[in-house]
Amino acid sequence: SQTIHQWPATLVQPVGSPLSLECTVEGTSNPNLYWYRQAAGRGLQLLFYSVGIGQISSEVPQNLSASRPQDRQFILSSKKLLLSDSGFYLCAWSARVTDTQYFGPGTRLTVL
Amino acid sequence: QKEVEQDPGPLSVPEGAIVSLNCTYSNSAFQYFMWYRQYSRKGPELLMYTYSSGNKEDGRFTAQVDKSSKYISLFIRDSQPSDSATYLCAMRALGGATNKLIFGTGTLLAVQP
């Protein structure tokens, strides 16, 4: 069966510091991968998606970037965090572009 | 106007009650409809997945889609305290390169023992 991992689970970072969140999927090959941010009362906002290694599409221009160095690894990064980057970050995968998405456990990021 | 509207609640019901959760949407191109359950501080978990109009039942859960009214519902029978969570509706159009899901903001449900 497929599993999706995210780490760290929680993170507290000062404004202006860098960020690296990691997501890995097991049990499937060539998944589509997604990064979402969930803010209180605002639902899930799609940030990035990837259909293959090195292929990243951005949905919302912002202070974040994503990379996919390996087939089942997806990384969310920032060079300098802003207060507004605080939130719950979720990684998701789907088997094909038309399949539904399955979410990881999330990373709660607090920027102080 | 948001593409997907969902009453945020909170909705509080006694154990054993029938719960009705709803979403409305504006984009007539939406063809796939999903319900996710999210426990506090956890990732969303897929509950139901339906295509186009009609009903789908899975145990105590029934998903209903009315495309003519642009309205979807999730019914929970014999609700349990373990059903207490936030319920998110999600939907997407047929085709497209991203499989982009549009989510409602979620309804917080509390089932009182």
CSV table of C-alpha atoms in Angstrom, one decimal:
chain,number,residue,atom,x,y,z
A,1,SER,CA,0.0,0.0,0.0
A,2,GLN,CA,1.0,3.6,-0.5
A,3,THR,CA,2.1,5.9,2.3
A,4,ILE,CA,3.1,9.5,2.4
A,5,HIS,CA,5.5,11.0,4.9
A,6,GLN,CA,6.2,14.6,5.8
A,7,TRP,CA,8.7,16.1,8.2
A,8,PRO,CA,9.2,17.8,10.4
A,9,ALA,CA,5.7,17.6,12.0
A,10,THR,CA,6.1,21.0,13.6
A,11,LEU,CA,8.5,23.9,13.1
A,12,VAL,CA,9.0,27.3,14.7
A,13,GLN,CA,11.2,29.6,12.7
A,14,PRO,CA,12.2,33.3,13.0
A,15,VAL,CA,11.3,35.8,10.3
A,16,GLY,CA,14.0,35.9,7.7
A,17,SER,CA,15.2,32.3,8.2
A,18,PRO,CA,15.3,29.7,5.5
A,19,LEU,CA,12.8,26.8,5.2
A,20,SER,CA,12.9,23.3,3.9
A,21,LEU,CA,10.0,20.9,4.3
A,22,GLU,CA,10.2,17.4,2.9
A,23,CYS,CA,7.6,15.0,1.5
A,24,THR,CA,8.2,11.4,0.4
A,25,VAL,CA,5.8,8.8,-1.0
A,26,GLU,CA,6.2,5.0,-0.8
A,27,GLY,CA,4.6,2.2,-2.7
A,28,THR,CA,4.0,3.9,-6.0
A,29,SER,CA,6.0,5.1,-9.0
A,30,ASN,CA,5.9,8.4,-10.9
A,31,PRO,CA,3.2,10.0,-8.7
A,32,ASN,CA,1.8,13.5,-9.2
A,33,LEU,CA,2.8,15.5,-6.1
A,34,TYR,CA,1.2,18.6,-4.6
A,35,TRP,CA,2.0,21.2,-1.9
A,36,TYR,CA,-0.9,22.9,-0.2
A,37,ARG,CA,-1.1,25.5,2.6
A,38,GLN,CA,-4.1,25.5,4.9
A,39,ALA,CA,-4.8,28.6,6.9
A,40,ALA,CA,-7.6,28.9,9.5
A,41,GLY,CA,-11.0,29.5,7.9
A,42,ARG,CA,-9.6,29.7,4.4
A,43,GLY,CA,-9.5,26.1,3.1
A,44,LEU,CA,-6.6,24.5,1.2
A,45,GLN,CA,-4.6,26.6,-1.2
A,46,LEU,CA,-2.6,24.8,-3.9
A,47,LEU,CA,0.9,26.1,-3.9
A,48,PHE,CA,2.8,23.8,-6.3
A,49,TYR,CA,2.3,20.6,-8.2
A,50,SER,CA,4.7,18.3,-10.1
A,51,VAL,CA,4.1,15.6,-12.7
A,52,GLY,CA,7.7,14.3,-12.7
A,53,ILE,CA,11.3,14.8,-11.6
A,54,GLY,CA,12.3,18.4,-12.1
A,55,GLN,CA,8.9,19.5,-13.3
A,56,ILE,CA,7.3,22.0,-11.0
A,57,SER,CA,4.4,24.3,-11.7
A,58,SER,CA,3.5,27.2,-9.4
A,59,GLU,CA,-0.1,28.1,-8.7
A,60,VAL,CA,0.5,31.2,-6.6
A,61,PRO,CA,3.5,33.5,-6.9
A,62,GLN,CA,5.0,34.0,-3.4
A,63,ASN,CA,7.9,33.6,-1.1
A,64,LEU,CA,8.2,29.8,-1.6
A,65,SER,CA,9.7,27.5,-4.1
A,66,ALA,CA,9.5,23.7,-4.7
A,67,SER,CA,11.7,21.1,-6.1
A,68,ARG,CA,11.5,17.4,-7.0
A,69,PRO,CA,15.0,15.9,-7.0
A,70,GLN,CA,13.7,12.3,-7.0
A,71,ASP,CA,10.6,10.5,-8.3
A,72,ARG,CA,9.0,10.2,-4.9
A,73,GLN,CA,10.5,13.2,-3.1
A,74,PHE,CA,9.0,16.7,-3.0
A,75,ILE,CA,10.6,19.6,-1.2
A,76,LEU,CA,9.1,23.0,-0.2
A,77,SER,CA,11.7,25.8,0.4
A,78,SER,CA,12.0,29.4,1.2
A,79,LYS,CA,15.1,31.6,1.4
A,80,LYS,CA,13.6,34.1,3.8
A,81,LEU,CA,10.4,33.4,5.8
A,82,LEU,CA,7.7,36.0,6.3
A,83,LEU,CA,5.2,36.1,9.1
A,84,SER,CA,2.5,35.4,6.5
A,85,ASP,CA,4.1,32.0,5.7
A,86,SER,CA,2.8,30.5,8.9
A,87,GLY,CA,0.3,27.8,8.4
A,88,PHE,CA,-0.3,24.1,8.0
A,89,TYR,CA,1.5,22.7,5.0
A,90,LEU,CA,0.2,19.6,3.4
A,91,CYS,CA,1.7,17.3,0.7
A,92,ALA,CA,-0.5,15.2,-1.4
A,93,TRP,CA,-0.1,12.6,-4.2
A,94,SER,CA,-2.2,11.1,-6.9
A,95,ALA,CA,-1.5,8.1,-9.1
A,96,ARG,CA,-2.4,9.8,-12.3
A,97,VAL,CA,-3.5,13.3,-13.2
A,98,THR,CA,-7.1,12.2,-13.1
A,99,ASP,CA,-7.0,10.3,-9.8
A,100,THR,CA,-8.0,11.8,-6.5
A,101,GLN,CA,-5.4,13.1,-4.1
A,102,TYR,CA,-4.2,11.6,-0.8
A,103,PHE,CA,-2.7,13.7,1.9
A,104,GLY,CA,0.2,13.4,4.2
A,105,PRO,CA,0.1,14.2,7.9
A,106,GLY,CA,1.2,17.8,7.4
A,107,THR,CA,3.7,20.2,8.9
A,108,ARG,CA,2.6,23.0,11.2
A,109,LEU,CA,4.9,26.0,10.6
A,110,THR,CA,4.9,29.0,12.9
A,111,VAL,CA,7.0,32.0,11.9
A,112,LEU,CA,7.7,34.4,14.7
B,1,GLN,CA,-18.1,34.8,-5.2
B,2,LYS,CA,-16.1,31.8,-4.1
B,3,GLU,CA,-16.2,28.8,-6.5
B,4,VAL,CA,-17.1,26.5,-3.5
B,5,GLU,CA,-19.1,27.6,-0.5
B,6,GLN,CA,-19.3,25.6,2.7
B,7,ASP,CA,-20.9,26.5,6.0
B,8,PRO,CA,-18.0,26.6,8.5
B,9,GLY,CA,-20.2,25.6,11.5
B,10,PRO,CA,-19.5,24.6,14.2
B,11,LEU,CA,-22.2,22.0,14.0
B,12,SER,CA,-23.0,20.2,17.3
B,13,VAL,CA,-25.2,17.1,17.4
B,14,PRO,CA,-26.0,14.4,19.9
B,15,GLU,CA,-24.6,10.9,19.4
B,16,GLY,CA,-26.8,8.8,17.1
B,17,ALA,CA,-28.1,11.8,15.2
B,18,ILE,CA,-28.2,12.1,11.4
B,19,VAL,CA,-25.8,14.7,10.2
B,20,SER,CA,-26.1,16.6,6.9
B,21,LEU,CA,-23.1,18.5,5.6
B,22,ASN,CA,-23.4,20.6,2.4
B,23,CYS,CA,-21.5,22.5,-0.2
B,24,THR,CA,-22.6,24.7,-3.1
B,25,TYR,CA,-20.6,25.6,-6.1
B,26,SER,CA,-20.7,27.9,-9.0
B,27,ASN,CA,-18.7,26.2,-11.8
B,28,SER,CA,-20.9,23.9,-13.9
B,29,ALA,CA,-17.7,22.2,-15.3
B,30,PHE,CA,-17.1,20.4,-12.0
B,31,GLN,CA,-17.6,16.7,-12.5
B,32,TYR,CA,-15.8,15.0,-9.7
B,33,PHE,CA,-16.8,15.5,-6.1
B,34,MET,CA,-15.0,14.4,-2.9
B,35,TRP,CA,-15.4,14.6,0.8
B,36,TYR,CA,-12.5,14.6,3.2
B,37,ARG,CA,-12.4,14.2,6.9
B,38,GLN,CA,-9.8,16.1,8.9
B,39,TYR,CA,-9.1,15.5,12.5
B,40,SER,CA,-7.5,18.3,14.5
B,41,ARG,CA,-3.8,18.8,13.5
B,42,LYS,CA,-3.9,15.9,11.0
B,43,GLY,CA,-4.0,15.7,7.2
B,44,PRO,CA,-7.3,15.3,5.4
B,45,GLU,CA,-8.5,11.7,4.8
B,46,LEU,CA,-10.5,10.8,1.8
B,47,LEU,CA,-14.1,9.6,2.7
B,48,MET,CA,-16.1,9.6,-0.4
B,49,TYR,CA,-15.4,10.1,-4.1
B,50,THR,CA,-18.3,10.5,-6.7
B,51,TYR,CA,-18.5,11.3,-10.3
B,52,SER,CA,-21.3,13.4,-11.7
B,53,SER,CA,-24.8,13.3,-10.2
B,54,GLY,CA,-26.4,10.7,-7.9
B,55,ASN,CA,-25.8,9.0,-4.6
B,56,LYS,CA,-23.0,6.8,-3.2
B,57,GLU,CA,-23.2,5.0,0.0
B,58,ASP,CA,-20.4,3.6,2.2
B,59,GLY,CA,-21.4,2.3,5.6
B,60,ARG,CA,-22.8,5.1,7.6
B,61,PHE,CA,-21.9,7.7,5.0
B,62,THR,CA,-23.9,8.8,1.9
B,63,ALA,CA,-22.7,11.3,-0.6
B,64,GLN,CA,-25.2,13.0,-2.8
B,65,VAL,CA,-24.6,15.2,-5.8
B,66,ASP,CA,-27.2,17.4,-7.5
B,67,LYS,CA,-25.6,19.0,-10.5
B,68,SER,CA,-28.7,20.8,-11.5
B,69,SER,CA,-28.7,22.8,-8.3
B,70,LYS,CA,-24.9,22.8,-8.0
B,71,TYR,CA,-25.2,21.3,-4.5
B,72,ILE,CA,-23.5,18.3,-2.8
B,73,SER,CA,-24.2,16.7,0.5
B,74,LEU,CA,-22.6,14.2,2.9
B,75,PHE,CA,-25.0,12.4,5.3
B,76,ILE,CA,-23.7,10.6,8.4
B,77,ARG,CA,-26.1,8.1,10.0
B,78,ASP,CA,-25.9,7.1,13.6
B,79,SER,CA,-23.2,9.7,14.3
B,80,GLN,CA,-20.5,8.8,16.8
B,81,PRO,CA,-18.1,10.9,18.9
B,82,SER,CA,-15.3,9.6,16.7
B,83,ASP,CA,-17.0,11.4,13.8
B,84,SER,CA,-16.1,14.8,15.4
B,85,ALA,CA,-13.8,16.4,12.9
B,86,THR,CA,-13.7,19.0,10.1
B,87,TYR,CA,-15.3,17.9,6.9
B,88,LEU,CA,-14.0,19.3,3.6
B,89,CYS,CA,-15.7,19.1,0.3
B,90,ALA,CA,-13.6,19.2,-2.9
B,91,MET,CA,-14.3,19.1,-6.5
B,92,ARG,CA,-12.7,19.4,-9.9
B,93,ALA,CA,-13.5,19.6,-13.6
B,94,LEU,CA,-13.1,16.9,-16.2
B,95,GLY,CA,-9.7,17.0,-17.9
B,96,GLY,CA,-7.0,19.7,-17.4
B,97,ALA,CA,-3.4,19.2,-16.7
B,98,THR,CA,-3.2,19.7,-13.0
B,99,ASN,CA,-6.0,17.6,-11.5
B,100,LYS,CA,-6.6,20.8,-9.5
B,101,LEU,CA,-9.0,20.4,-6.6
B,102,ILE,CA,-11.1,23.3,-5.4
B,103,PHE,CA,-11.8,22.9,-1.7
B,104,GLY,CA,-14.5,24.3,0.6
B,105,THR,CA,-13.3,25.9,3.8
B,106,GLY,CA,-14.6,23.0,5.9
B,107,THR,CA,-17.4,22.4,8.4
B,108,LEU,CA,-16.4,21.6,12.0
B,109,LEU,CA,-18.6,18.8,13.4
B,110,ALA,CA,-18.8,17.9,17.1
B,111,VAL,CA,-20.8,14.8,18.1
B,112,GLN,CA,-21.7,14.9,21.8
B,113,PRO,CA,-21.7,11.6,23.7
